[in-house]
Short mmCIF file of C-alpha atoms and ligand atoms in Angstrom, two decimals:
data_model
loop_
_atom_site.label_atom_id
_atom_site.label_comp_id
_atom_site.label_asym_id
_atom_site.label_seq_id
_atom_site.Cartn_x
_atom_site.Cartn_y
_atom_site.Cartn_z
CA UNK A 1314 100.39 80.48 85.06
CA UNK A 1315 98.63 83.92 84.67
CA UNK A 1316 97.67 85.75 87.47
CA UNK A 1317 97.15 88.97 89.79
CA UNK A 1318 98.57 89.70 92.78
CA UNK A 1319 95.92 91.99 94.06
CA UNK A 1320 97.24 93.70 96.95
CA UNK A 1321 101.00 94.87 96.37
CA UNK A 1322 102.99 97.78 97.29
CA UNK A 1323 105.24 98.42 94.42
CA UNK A 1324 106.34 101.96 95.66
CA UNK A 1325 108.42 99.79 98.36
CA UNK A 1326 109.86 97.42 95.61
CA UNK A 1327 112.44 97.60 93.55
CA UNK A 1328 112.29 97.24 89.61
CA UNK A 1329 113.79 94.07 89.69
CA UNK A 1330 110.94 92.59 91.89
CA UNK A 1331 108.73 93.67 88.63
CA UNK A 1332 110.76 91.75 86.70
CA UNK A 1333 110.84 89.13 88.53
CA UNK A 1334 106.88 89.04 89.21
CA UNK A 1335 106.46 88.80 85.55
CA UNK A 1336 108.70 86.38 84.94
CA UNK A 1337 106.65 84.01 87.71
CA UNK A 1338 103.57 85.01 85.39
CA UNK A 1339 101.80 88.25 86.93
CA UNK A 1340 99.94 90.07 84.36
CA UNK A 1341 98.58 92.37 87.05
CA UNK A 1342 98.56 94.57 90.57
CA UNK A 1343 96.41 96.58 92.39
CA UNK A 1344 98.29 98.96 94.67
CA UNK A 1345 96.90 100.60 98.02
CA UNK A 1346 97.56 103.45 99.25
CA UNK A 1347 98.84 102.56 102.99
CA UNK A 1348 101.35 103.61 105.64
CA UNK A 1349 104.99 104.20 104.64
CA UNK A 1350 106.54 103.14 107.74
CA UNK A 1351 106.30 106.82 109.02
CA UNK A 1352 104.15 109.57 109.48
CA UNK A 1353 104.34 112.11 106.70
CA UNK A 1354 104.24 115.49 107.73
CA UNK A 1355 101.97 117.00 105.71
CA UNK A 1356 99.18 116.73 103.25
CA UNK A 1357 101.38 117.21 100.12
CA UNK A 1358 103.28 114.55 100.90
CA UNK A 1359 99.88 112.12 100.10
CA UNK A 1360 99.80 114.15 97.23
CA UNK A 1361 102.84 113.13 95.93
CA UNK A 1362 102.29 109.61 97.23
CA UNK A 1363 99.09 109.63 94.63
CA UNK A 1364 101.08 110.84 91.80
CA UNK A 1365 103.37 108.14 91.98
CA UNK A 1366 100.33 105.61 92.29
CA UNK A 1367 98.21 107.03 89.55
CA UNK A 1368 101.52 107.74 87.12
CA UNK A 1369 105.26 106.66 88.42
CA UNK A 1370 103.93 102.98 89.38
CA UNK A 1371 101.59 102.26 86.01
CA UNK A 1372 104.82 103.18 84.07
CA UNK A 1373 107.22 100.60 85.73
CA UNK A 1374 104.94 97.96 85.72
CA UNK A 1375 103.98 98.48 81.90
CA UNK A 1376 107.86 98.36 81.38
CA UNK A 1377 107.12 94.48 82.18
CA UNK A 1378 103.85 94.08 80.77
CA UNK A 1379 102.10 94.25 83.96
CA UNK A 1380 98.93 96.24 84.51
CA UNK A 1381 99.01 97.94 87.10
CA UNK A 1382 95.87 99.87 89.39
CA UNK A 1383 95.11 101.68 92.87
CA UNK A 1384 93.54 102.50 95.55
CA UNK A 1385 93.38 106.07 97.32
CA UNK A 1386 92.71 107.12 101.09
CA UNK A 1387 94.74 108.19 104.10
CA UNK A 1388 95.70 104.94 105.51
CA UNK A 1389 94.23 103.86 109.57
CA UNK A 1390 97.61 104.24 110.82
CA UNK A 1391 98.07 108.22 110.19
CA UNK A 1392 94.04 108.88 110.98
CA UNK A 1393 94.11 109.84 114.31
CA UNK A 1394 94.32 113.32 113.87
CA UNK A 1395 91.44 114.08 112.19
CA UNK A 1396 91.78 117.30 111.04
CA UNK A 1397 95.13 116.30 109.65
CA UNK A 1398 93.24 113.43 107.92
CA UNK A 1399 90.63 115.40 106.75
CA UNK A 1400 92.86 117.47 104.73
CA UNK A 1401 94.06 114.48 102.84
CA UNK A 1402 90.85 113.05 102.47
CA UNK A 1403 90.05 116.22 100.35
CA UNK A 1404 92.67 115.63 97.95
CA UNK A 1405 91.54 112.14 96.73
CA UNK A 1406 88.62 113.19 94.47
CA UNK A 1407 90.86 114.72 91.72
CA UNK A 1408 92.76 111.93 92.09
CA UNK A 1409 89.96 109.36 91.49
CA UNK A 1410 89.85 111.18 88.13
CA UNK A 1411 93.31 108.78 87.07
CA UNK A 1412 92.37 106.09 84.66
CA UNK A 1413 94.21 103.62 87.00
CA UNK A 1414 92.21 103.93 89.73
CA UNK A 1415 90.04 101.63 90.79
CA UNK A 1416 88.29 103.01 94.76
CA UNK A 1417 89.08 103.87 97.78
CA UNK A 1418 91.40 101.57 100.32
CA UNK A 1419 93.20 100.51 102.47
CA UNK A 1420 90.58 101.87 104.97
CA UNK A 1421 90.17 100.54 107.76
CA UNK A 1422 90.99 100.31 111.33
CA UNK A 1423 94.45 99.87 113.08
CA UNK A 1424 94.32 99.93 116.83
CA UNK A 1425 89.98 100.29 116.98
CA UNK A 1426 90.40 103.87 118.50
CA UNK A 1427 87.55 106.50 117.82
CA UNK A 1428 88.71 108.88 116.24
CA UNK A 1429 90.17 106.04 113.52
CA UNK A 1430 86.04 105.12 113.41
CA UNK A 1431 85.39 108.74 112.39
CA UNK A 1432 87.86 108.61 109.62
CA UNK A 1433 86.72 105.30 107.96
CA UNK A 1434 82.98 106.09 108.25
CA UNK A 1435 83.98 109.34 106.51
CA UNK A 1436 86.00 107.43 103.83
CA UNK A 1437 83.31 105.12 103.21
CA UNK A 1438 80.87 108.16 103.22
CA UNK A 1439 83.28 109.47 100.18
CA UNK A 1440 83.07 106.13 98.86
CA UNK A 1441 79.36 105.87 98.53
CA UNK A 1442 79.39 109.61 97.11
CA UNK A 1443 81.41 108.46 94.03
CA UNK A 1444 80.42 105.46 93.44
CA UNK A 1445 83.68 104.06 94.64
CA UNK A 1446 84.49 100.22 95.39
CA UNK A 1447 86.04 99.53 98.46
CA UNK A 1448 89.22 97.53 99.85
CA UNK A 1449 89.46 97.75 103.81
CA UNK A 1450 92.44 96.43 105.83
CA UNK A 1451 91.87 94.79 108.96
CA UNK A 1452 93.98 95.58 111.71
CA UNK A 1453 96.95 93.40 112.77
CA UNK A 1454 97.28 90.38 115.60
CA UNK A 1455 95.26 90.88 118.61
CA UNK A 1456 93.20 93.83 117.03
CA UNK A 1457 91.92 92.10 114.36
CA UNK A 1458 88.72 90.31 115.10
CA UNK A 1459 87.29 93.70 116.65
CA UNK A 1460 88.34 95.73 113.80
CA UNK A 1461 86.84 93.23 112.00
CA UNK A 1462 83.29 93.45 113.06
CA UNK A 1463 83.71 97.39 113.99
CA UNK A 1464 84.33 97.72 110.08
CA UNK A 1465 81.92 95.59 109.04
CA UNK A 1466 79.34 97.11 111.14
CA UNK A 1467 80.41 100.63 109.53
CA UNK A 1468 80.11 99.75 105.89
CA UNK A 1469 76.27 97.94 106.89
CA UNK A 1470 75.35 101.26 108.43
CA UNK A 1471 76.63 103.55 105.44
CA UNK A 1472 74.34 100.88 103.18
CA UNK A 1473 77.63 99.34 101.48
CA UNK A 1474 76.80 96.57 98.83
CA UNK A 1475 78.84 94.03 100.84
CA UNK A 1476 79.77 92.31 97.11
CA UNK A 1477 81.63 95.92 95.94
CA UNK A 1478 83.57 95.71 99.35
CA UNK A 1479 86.93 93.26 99.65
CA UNK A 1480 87.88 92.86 103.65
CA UNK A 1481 91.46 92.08 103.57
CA UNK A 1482 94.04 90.51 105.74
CA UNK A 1483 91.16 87.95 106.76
CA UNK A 1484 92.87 84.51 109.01
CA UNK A 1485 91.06 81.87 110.45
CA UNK A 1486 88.85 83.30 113.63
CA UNK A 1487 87.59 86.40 110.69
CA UNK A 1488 87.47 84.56 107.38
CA UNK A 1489 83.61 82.82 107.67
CA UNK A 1490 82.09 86.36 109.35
CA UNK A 1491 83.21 88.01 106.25
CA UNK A 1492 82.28 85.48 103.83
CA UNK A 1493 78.47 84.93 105.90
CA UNK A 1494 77.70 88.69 105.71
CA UNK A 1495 78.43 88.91 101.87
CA UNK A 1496 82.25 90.63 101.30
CA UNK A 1497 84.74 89.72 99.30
CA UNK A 1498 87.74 88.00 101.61
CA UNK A 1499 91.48 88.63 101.02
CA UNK A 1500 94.33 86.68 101.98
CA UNK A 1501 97.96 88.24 103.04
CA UNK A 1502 101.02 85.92 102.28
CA UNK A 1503 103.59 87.04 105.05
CA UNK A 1504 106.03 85.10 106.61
CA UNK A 1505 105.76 86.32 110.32
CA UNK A 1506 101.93 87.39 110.50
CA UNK A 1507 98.37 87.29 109.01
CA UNK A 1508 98.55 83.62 106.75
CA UNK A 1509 101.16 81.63 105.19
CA UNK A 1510 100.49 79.93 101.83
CA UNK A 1511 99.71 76.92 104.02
CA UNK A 1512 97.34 78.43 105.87
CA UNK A 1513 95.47 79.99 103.09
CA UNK A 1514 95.32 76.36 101.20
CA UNK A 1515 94.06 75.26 104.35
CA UNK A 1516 91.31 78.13 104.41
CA UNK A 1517 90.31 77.42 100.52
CA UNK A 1518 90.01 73.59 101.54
CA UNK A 1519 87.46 74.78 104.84
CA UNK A 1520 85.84 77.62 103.84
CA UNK A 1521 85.65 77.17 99.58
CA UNK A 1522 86.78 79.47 96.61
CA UNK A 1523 84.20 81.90 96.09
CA UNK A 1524 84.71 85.36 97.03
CA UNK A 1525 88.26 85.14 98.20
CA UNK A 1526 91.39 85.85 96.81
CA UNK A 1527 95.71 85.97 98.03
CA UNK A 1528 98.44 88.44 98.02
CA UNK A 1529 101.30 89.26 98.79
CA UNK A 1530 101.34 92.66 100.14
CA UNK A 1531 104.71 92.67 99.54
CA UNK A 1532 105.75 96.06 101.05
CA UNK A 1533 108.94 97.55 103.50
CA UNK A 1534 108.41 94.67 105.69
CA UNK A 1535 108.63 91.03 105.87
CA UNK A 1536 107.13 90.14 102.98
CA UNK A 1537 107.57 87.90 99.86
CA UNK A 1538 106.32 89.47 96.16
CA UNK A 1539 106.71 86.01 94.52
CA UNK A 1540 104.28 84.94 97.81
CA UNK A 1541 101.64 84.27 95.83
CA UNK A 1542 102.82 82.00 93.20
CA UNK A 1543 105.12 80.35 96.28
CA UNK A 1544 100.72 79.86 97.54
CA UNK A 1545 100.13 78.18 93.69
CA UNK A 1546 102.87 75.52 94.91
CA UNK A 1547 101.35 75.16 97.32
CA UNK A 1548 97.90 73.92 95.83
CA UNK A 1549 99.75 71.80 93.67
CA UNK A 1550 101.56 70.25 95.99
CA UNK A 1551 98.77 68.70 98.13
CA UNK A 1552 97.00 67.36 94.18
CA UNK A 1553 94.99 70.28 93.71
CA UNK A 1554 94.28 70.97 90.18
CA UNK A 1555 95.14 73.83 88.52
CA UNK A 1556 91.84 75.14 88.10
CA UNK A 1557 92.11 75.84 91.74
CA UNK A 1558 95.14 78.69 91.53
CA UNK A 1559 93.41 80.24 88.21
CA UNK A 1560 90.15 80.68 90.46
CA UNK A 1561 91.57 82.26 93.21
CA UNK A 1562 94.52 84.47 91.55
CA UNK A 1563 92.84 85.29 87.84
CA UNK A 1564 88.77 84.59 87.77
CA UNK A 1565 87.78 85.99 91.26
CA UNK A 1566 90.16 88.99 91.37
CA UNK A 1567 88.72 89.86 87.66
CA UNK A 1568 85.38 89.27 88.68
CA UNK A 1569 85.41 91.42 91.28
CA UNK A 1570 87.46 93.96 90.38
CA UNK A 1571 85.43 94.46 86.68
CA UNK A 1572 83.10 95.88 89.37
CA UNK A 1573 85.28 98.72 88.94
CA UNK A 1574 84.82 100.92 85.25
CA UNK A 1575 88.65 101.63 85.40
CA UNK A 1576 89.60 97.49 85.60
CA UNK A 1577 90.24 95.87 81.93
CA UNK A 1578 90.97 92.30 82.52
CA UNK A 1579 93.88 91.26 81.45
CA UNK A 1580 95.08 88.61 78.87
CA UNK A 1581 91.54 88.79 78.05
CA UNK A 1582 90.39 86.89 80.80
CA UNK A 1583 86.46 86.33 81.09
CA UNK A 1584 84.10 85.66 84.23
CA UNK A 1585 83.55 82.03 84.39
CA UNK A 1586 81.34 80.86 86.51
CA UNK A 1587 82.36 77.60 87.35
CA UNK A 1588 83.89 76.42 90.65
CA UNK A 1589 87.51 74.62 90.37
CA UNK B 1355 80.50 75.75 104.90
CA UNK B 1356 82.14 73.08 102.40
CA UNK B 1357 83.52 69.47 104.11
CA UNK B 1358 87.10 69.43 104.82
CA UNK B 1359 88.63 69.36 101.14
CA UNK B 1360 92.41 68.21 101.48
CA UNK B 1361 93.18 66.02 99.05
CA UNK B 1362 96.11 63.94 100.71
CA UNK B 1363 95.46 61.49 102.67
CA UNK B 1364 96.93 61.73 106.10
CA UNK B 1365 99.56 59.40 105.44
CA UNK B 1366 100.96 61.74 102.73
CA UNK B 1367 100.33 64.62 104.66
CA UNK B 1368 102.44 63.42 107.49
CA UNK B 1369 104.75 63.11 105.16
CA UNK B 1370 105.04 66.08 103.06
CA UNK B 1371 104.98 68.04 106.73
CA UNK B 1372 106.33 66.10 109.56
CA UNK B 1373 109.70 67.08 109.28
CA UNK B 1374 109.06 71.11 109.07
CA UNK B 1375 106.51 70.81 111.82
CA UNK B 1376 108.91 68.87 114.05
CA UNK B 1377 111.60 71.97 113.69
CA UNK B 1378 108.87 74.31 114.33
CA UNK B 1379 107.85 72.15 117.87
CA UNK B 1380 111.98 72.11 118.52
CA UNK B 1381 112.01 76.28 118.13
CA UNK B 1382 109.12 76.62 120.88
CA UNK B 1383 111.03 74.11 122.90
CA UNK B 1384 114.24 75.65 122.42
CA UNK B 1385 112.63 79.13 123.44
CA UNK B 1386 110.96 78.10 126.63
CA UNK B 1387 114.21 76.67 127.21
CA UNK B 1388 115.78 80.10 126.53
CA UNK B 1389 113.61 82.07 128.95
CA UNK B 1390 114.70 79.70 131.41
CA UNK B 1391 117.97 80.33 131.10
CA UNK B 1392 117.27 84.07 130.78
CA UNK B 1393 117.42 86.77 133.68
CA UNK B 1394 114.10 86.60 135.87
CA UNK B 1395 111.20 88.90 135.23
CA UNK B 1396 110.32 87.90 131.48
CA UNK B 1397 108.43 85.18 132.56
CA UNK B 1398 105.08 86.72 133.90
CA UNK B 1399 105.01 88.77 129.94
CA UNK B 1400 101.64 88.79 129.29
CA UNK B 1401 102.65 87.40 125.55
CA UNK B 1402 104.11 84.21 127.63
CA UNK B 1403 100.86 84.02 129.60
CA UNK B 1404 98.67 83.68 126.50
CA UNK B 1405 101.70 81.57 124.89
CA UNK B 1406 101.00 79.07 127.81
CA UNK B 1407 97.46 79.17 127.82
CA UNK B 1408 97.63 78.41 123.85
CA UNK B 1409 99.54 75.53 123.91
CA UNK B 1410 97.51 72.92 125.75
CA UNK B 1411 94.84 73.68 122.74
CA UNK B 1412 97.09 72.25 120.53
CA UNK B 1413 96.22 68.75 122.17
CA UNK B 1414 92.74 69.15 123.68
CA UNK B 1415 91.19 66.65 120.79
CA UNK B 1416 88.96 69.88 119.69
CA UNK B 1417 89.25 70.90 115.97
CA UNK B 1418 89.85 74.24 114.80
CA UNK B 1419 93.01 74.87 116.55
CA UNK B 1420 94.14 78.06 114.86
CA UNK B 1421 90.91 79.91 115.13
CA UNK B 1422 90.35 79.07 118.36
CA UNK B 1423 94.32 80.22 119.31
CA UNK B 1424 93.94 83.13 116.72
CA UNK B 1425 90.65 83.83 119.17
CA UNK B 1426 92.36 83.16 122.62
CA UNK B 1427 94.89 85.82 121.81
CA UNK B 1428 92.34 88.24 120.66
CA UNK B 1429 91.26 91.54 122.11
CA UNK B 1430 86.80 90.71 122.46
CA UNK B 1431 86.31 94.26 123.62
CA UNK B 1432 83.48 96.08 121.44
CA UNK B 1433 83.73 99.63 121.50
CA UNK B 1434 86.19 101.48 119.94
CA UNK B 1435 89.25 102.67 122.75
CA UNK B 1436 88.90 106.69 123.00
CA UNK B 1437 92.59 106.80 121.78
CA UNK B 1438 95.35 105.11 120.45
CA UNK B 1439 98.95 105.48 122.01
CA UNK B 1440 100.70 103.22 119.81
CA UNK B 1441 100.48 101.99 116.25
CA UNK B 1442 101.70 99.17 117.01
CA UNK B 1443 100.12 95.47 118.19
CA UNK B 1444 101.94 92.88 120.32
CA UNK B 1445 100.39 89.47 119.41
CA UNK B 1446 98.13 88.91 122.20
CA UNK B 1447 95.34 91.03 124.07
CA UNK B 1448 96.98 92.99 126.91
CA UNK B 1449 94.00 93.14 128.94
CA UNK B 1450 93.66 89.60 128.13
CA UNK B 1451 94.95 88.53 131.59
CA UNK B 1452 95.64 84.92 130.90
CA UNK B 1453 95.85 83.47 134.05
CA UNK B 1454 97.25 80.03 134.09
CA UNK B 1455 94.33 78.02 133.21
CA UNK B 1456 94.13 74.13 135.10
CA UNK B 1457 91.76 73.23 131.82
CA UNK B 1458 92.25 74.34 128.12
CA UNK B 1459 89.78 77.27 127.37
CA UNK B 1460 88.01 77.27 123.86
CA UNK B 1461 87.55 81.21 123.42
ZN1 LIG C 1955 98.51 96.78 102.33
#
């Protein structure tokens, strides 16, 4: 089956995973811009990071006939100093300029400190100035269901469309709060943390199929890239038709990402309305 | 909210899961079994606390087990902290306290 993992870090995978993603039937990725597993130590260092998301990564994936987009910010995890933050924030308008690019995310919140507030609120301020759709990541374990709200709260006082907004990373105590106050809900596939493709059947069987999607994140961590096709066994597995996976991995990524000016669906996928 | 939309019956569901679900019971047997046999002082870990606490909601008769143990080991603080220390997160709140609790607690 077609579909899109929308949440993938390719710049920690190798070229085989690519191969291997297409041969389990991606046709495409979106690619955040997050944490590398350390601090850099300077702005530059983003600005490399964004070269290789807005040219290095759209080459490799076309090598397997995967489209391939992004998403630009300085991550939660490398915003609490501010001023060092601010200077990468400056850099991201050229690069929104890339034909791959399709807002600004992962923002978010990572251990709900202030001065992380200061930097999302001014990321979603940048946002709003260019017109930019949003994907926020929610912070991890026992952080999560503040960050949450604290995030949510942020993008309702900035005036955020809730529908241009995807809140990632959502489990079981965050999932309906999203869904009730209008944002798109996304789904992480890891083995250890956030849901695993049990879970998120068992979400899509409580909470319904509309605005909510899986991935994989597969980055430099635990993580599976084939997670979200592993999810499509899943479905099948407990008699769910097939209808179910296309919603969920091709129809409500490409609806909401066609949101987005930069986003050509792929395989010439439409927006159906209907419900699986 | 949509009803409850599994399509197995539980019959088939006990079947298609019963077996992983037993190992996973075994390896939070084996590990309570493992701190016993481990040098004192792990055992009052805040983590273990909340572990403890989470387990009799497992068998309370309530539904909604993994929110409400997703919930239990939450941090329900509302203001931002003035600064983070760490990057990292441990799993449960630290603040949480977690005394041992005589009846299950919902939130
Ligand atoms: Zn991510």
């Amino acid at each position: 089956m077609a579909y899109i993992d929308p949440h993938i870090h390719m710049v920690s995978r190798t070229t085989d995973d690519y191969r291997r993603m297409a041969e389990a039937g991606c046709v495409a990725i979106t690619e955040p811009a997050f944490w590398a597993g350390f601090d850099r130590s300077s702005p530059a260092a983003f600005a490399d990071y964004f070269r290789q998301l807005t040219q290095v990564e759209p080459r490799r994936a076309a090598t397997y006939g995967i489209d391939h987009y992004c998403w630009l910010c300085i991550n939660p995890k490398e915003a609490e100093d501010p001023g060092f933050a601010r200077e990468v924030i400056s850099l991201v308008p050229e690069f929104l300029k890339a034909d791959n690019v399709l807002g600004i995310g992962e923002i978010g919140l990572n251990k709900n400190s202030r001065n992380e507030m200061i930097i999302l609120e001014e990321q979603i301020e940048l946002a709003r100035q260019h017109g930019q759709m949003i994907l926020v990541h929610t912070p991890h374990l026992e952080d999560k269901l503040k960050g949450t709200r604290l995030t949510m709260d942020a993008l309702a006082n900035a005036g955020i469309e809730p529908g241009r907004v995807l809140i990632d990373h959502v489990e079981e105590h965050t999932v309906a709060e999203v869904l009730d106050r209008g944002f798109w809900a996304g789904m992480t596939l890891y083995p250890d943390s956030k849901c695993t493709p049990q879970r998120a059947v068992d979400i899509i069987e409580c909470y319904g199929n509309e605005r909510i999607w899986i991935n994989s994140a597969g980055d430099w961590g635990p993580s599976d890239p084939l997670s979200v096709p592993k999810c499509h066994s899943e479905m099948r597995r407990r008699g769910h038709a097939p209808s179910l996976a296309e919603k969920i991995s091709l129809h409500n990524p490409v609806a909401f990402l066609s949101q987005s000016p930069a986003f050509t669906p792929p395989c010439g996928v439409g927006l159906p309305a209907a419900s699986a | 909210m949509p009803s409850p939309s599994c399509p197995l019956d539980a019959r088939k569901a006990v079947d298609l899961y019963f077996m992983e679900h037993r190992a996973k019971l075994l390896d939070i047997a084996a590990f309570l079994d493992r701190l016993d046999r481990a040098a004192a002082g792990a055992t009052d870990d805040v983590r273990l606390r909340a572990m403890r606490q989470a387990i009799p909601l497992l068998i309370d008769g309530e539904g909604d087990r993994a929110r409400r143990i997703l919930e239990l080991f939450s941090d329900h603080s509302a203001e931002p902290i003035p600064e983070a220390h760490t990057q990292a997160a441990i799993g449960v709140d630290p603040q949480g306290g977690y005394e041992a609790a005589a009846t299950p607690q919902t939130t």
